Coordinates of C-alpha atoms in Angstrom, one line a residue:
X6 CA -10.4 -17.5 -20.1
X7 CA -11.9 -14.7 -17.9
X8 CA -10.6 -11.7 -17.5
X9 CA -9.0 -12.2 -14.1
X10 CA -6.9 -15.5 -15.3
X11 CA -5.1 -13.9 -18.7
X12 CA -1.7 -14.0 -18.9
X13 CA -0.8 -10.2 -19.5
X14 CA -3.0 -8.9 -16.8
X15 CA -2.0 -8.3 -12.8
X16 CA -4.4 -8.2 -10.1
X17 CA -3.3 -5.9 -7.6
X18 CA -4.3 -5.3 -4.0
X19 CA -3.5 -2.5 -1.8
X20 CA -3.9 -2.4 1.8
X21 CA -3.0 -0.4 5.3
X22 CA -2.9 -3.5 7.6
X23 CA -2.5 -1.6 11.1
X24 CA 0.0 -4.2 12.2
X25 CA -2.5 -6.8 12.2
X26 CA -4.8 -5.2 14.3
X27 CA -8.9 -5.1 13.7
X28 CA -10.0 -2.0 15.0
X29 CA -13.6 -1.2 14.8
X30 CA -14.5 1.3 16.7
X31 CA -13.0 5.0 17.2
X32 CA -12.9 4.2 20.7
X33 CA -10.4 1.6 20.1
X34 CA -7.7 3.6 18.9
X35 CA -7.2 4.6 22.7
X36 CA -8.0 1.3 24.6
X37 CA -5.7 -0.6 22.6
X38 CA -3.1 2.4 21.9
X39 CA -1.1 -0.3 24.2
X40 CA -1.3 -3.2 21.6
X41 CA 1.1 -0.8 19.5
X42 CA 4.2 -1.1 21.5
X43 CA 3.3 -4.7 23.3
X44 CA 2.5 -8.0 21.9
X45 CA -0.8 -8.9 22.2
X46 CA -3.3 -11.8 21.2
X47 CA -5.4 -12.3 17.5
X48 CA -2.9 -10.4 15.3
X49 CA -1.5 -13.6 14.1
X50 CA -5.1 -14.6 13.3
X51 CA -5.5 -11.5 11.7
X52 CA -2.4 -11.8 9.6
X53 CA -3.9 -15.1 8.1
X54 CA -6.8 -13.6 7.1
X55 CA -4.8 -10.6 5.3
X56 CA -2.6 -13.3 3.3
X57 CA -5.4 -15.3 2.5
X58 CA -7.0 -12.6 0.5
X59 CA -3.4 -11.5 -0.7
X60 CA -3.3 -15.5 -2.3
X61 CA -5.7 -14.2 -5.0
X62 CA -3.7 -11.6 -6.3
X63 CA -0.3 -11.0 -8.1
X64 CA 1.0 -8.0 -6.3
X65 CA 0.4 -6.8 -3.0
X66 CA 1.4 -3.4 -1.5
X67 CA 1.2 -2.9 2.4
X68 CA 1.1 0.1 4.5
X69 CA 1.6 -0.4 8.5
X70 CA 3.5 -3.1 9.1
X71 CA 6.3 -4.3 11.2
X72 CA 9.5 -5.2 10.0
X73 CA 9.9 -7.5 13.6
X74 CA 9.9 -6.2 17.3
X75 CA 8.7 -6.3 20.4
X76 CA 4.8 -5.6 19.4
X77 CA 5.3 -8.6 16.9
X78 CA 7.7 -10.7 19.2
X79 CA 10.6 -10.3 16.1
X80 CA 8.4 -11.3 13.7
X81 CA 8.8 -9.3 10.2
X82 CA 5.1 -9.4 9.2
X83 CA 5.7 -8.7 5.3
X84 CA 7.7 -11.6 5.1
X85 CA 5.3 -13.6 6.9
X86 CA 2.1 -12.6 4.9
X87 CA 4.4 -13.0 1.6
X88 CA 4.6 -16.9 2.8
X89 CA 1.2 -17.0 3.9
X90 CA 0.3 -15.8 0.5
X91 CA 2.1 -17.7 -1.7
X92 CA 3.9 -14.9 -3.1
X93 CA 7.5 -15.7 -3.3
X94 CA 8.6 -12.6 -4.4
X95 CA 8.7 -9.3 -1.3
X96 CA 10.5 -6.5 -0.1
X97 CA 10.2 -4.2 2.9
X98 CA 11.2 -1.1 4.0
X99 CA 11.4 0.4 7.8
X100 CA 10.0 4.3 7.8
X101 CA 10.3 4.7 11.1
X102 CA 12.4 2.6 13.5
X103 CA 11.4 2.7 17.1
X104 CA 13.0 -0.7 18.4
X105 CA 13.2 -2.1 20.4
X106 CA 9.2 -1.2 20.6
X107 CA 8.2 -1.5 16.7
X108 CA 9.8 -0.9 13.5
X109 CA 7.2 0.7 11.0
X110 CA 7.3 -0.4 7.9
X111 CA 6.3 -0.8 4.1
X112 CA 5.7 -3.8 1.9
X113 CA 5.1 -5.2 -1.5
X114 CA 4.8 -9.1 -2.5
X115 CA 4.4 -10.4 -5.5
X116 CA 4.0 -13.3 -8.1
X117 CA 6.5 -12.3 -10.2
X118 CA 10.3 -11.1 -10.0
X119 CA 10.6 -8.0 -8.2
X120 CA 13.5 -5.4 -8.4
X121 CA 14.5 -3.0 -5.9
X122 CA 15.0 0.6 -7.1
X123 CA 15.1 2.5 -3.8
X124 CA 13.2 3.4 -0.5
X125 CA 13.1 7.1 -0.8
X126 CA 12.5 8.8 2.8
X127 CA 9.7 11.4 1.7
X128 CA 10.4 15.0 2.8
X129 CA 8.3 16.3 6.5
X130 CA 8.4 18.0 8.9
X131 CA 8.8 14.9 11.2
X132 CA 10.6 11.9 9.3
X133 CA 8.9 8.2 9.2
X134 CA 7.2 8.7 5.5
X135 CA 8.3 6.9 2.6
X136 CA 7.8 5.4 -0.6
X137 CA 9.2 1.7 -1.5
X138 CA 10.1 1.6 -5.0
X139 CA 9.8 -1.2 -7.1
X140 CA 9.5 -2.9 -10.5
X141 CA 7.8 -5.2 -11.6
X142 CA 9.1 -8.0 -14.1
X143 CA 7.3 -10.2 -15.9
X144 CA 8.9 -12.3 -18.7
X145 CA 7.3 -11.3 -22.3
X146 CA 6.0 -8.0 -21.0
X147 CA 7.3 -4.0 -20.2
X148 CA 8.4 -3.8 -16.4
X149 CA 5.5 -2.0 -14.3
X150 CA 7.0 0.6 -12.0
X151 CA 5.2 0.0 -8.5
X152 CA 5.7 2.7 -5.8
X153 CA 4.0 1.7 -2.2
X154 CA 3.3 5.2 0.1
X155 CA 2.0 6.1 3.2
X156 CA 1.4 9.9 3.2
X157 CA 1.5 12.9 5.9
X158 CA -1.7 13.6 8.1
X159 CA -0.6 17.1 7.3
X160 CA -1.8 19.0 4.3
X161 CA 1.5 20.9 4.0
X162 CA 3.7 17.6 4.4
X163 CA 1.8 15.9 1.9
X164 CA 1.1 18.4 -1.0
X165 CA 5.8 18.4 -0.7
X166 CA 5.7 14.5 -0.6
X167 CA 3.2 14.0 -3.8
X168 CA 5.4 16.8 -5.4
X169 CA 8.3 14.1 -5.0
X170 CA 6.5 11.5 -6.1
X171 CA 5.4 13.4 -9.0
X172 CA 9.3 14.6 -10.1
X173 CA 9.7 10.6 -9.2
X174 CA 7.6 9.4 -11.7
X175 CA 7.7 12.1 -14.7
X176 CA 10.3 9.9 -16.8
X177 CA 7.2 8.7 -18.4
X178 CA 7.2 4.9 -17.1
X179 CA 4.0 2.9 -16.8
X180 CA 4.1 3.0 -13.0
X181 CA 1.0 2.4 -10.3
X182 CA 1.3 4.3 -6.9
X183 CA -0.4 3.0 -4.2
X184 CA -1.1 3.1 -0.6
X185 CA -2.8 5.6 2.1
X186 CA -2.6 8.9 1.0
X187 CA -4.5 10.5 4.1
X188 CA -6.5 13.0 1.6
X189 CA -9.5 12.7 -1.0
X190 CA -9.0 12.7 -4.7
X191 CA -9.7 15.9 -5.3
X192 CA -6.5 16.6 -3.5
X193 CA -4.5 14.7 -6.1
X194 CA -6.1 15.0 -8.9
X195 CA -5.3 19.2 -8.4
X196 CA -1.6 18.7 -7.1
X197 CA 0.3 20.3 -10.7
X198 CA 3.1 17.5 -9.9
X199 CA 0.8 14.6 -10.1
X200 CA -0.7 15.8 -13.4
X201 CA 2.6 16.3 -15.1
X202 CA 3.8 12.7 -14.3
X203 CA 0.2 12.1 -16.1
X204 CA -0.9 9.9 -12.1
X205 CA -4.8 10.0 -11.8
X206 CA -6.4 8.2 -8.8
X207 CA -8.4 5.4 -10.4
X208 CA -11.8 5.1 -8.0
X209 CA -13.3 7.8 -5.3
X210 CA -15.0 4.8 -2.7
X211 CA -15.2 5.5 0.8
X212 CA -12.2 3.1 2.3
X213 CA -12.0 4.7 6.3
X214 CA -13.3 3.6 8.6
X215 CA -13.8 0.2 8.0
X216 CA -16.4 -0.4 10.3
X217 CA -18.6 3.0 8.6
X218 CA -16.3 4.7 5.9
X219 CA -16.6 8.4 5.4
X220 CA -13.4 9.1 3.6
X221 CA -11.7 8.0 0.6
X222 CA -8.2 7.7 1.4
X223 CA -6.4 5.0 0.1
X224 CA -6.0 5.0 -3.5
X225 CA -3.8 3.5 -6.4
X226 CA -2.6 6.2 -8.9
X227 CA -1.8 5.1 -12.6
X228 CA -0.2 7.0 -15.0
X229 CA -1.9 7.7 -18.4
X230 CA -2.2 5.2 -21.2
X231 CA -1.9 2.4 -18.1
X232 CA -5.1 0.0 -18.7
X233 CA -7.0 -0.7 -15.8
X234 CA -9.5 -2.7 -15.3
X235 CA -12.2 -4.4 -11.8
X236 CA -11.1 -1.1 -9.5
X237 CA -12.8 -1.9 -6.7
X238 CA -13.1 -1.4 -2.5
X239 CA -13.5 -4.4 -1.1
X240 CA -15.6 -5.0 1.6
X241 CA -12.8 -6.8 3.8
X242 CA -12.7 -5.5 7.4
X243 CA -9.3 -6.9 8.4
X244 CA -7.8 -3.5 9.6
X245 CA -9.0 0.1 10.2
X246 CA -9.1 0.6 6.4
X247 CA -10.8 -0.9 3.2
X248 CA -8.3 -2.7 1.0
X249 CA -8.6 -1.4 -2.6
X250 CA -7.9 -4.2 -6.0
X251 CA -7.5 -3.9 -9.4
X252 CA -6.6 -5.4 -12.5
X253 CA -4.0 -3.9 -14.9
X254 CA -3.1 -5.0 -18.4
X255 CA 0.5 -5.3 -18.9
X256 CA 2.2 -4.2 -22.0
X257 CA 4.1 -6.8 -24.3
X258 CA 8.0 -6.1 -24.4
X259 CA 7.6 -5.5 -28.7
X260 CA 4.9 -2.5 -27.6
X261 CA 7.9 -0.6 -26.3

């Protein structure tokens, strides 16, 4: 049995999907600033190729996507890549709504029963962040806490929404956070909140740009004692960022 097929490991993928749109050049953030807030042709292609490479793992969180609008012509795209994927198991949450236009969202499928704990609207100085927040169930082993973010371009908005997720996380649950942060890891591995709830990122590979990464910022945080395992960027150009996978061992219920 290798080590990608046992039953008490997950294989976990995180990934910013831009709404289905494959930028690859700076430039196109401005030419096609349009295709945000109009339907336009390829993202369903592009959606295809995200769930296909969502099919090979167990749990999937996703950052920039649309819960249906106009830009997707009503369709909710985590519920769409959760089908594409064969992963019966989702739930999204709207950050920001701006319908009829778009209605930004976050996302998490998975293999196994998921529960719902909350959507927590992350302090800002301009609202649309958030953190979906989720559990993961699998029968014979300890629920996995799962918490999907998109961070703050701002430093000072960011260092008060890790300090939530840090207070979120300090009751000591095994618990993954993943998603784009917006900063390197030197800025979480120094936030004092982060390092109470024990959260270390788990790789430092440059994930944006896609097209030439210079910056590592999307990351999946574990808590201590969490065995991980395959941490890896993968070279997968389906959006303006990197998607990044892993493998964690999940603990069995008597290990509680």
């Amino acid at each position: 049995m290798t080590l990608g097929s046992a039953p008490d490991l997950l294989r976990v993928l995180s990934l910013n999907i831009q709404v289905g749109l494959r930028s690859s050049q700076y430039r196109h953030y401005l030419t096609q600033a349009w295709r945000h807030l109009l339907p336009s042709q390829g993202v369903r292609g592009v959606l295809d190729e995200i769930g296909s490479l969502a099919a090979g793992y167990d749990l999937v969180g996703i950052q920039e996507a649309d819960a249906g609008s106009l830009r997707t012509r009503q369709l909710n795209q985590v519920a769409y890549l959760a089908e594409r994927a064969a992963l019966p198991h989702w739930q999204a949450a709207v950050n920001r709504d701006l319908r009829p236009f778009a209605q930004h969202c976050l996302g998490v499928m998975a293999r196994d029963p998921l529960q719902l704990l909350r959507h927590h609207p992350l302090p800002g100085l301009l609202p649309g962040r958030g953190a979906l927040d989720v559990e993961v169930r699998r029968p014979g082993y300890r629920p996995l806490r799962v918490v999907v973010v998109h961070l703050a371009l701002g430093r000072r908005d960011r260092h008060r929404q890790l300090g939530y997720l840090g207070a979120l996380l300090e009751d000591g649950d095994d618990a993954l956070v993943l998603g784009d942060f917006n900063c390197g890891p030197q800025e979480l591995e120094a936030h004092p909140s982060l390092r109470r709830a024990g959260l270390k990122p788990v790789h430092r590979e440059l994930t944006y740009p896609a097209w030439a990464p210079t910056r590592c910022i999307d990351h999946v945080l574990v808590t201590d004692g969490l065995d991980v395992h395959e941490v890896r960027v993968l070279d997968a150009r389906l959006s303006d960022h990197l998607p990044v996978g892993l493998t964690v061992r999940l603990q069995p219920e008597e290990a509680s």
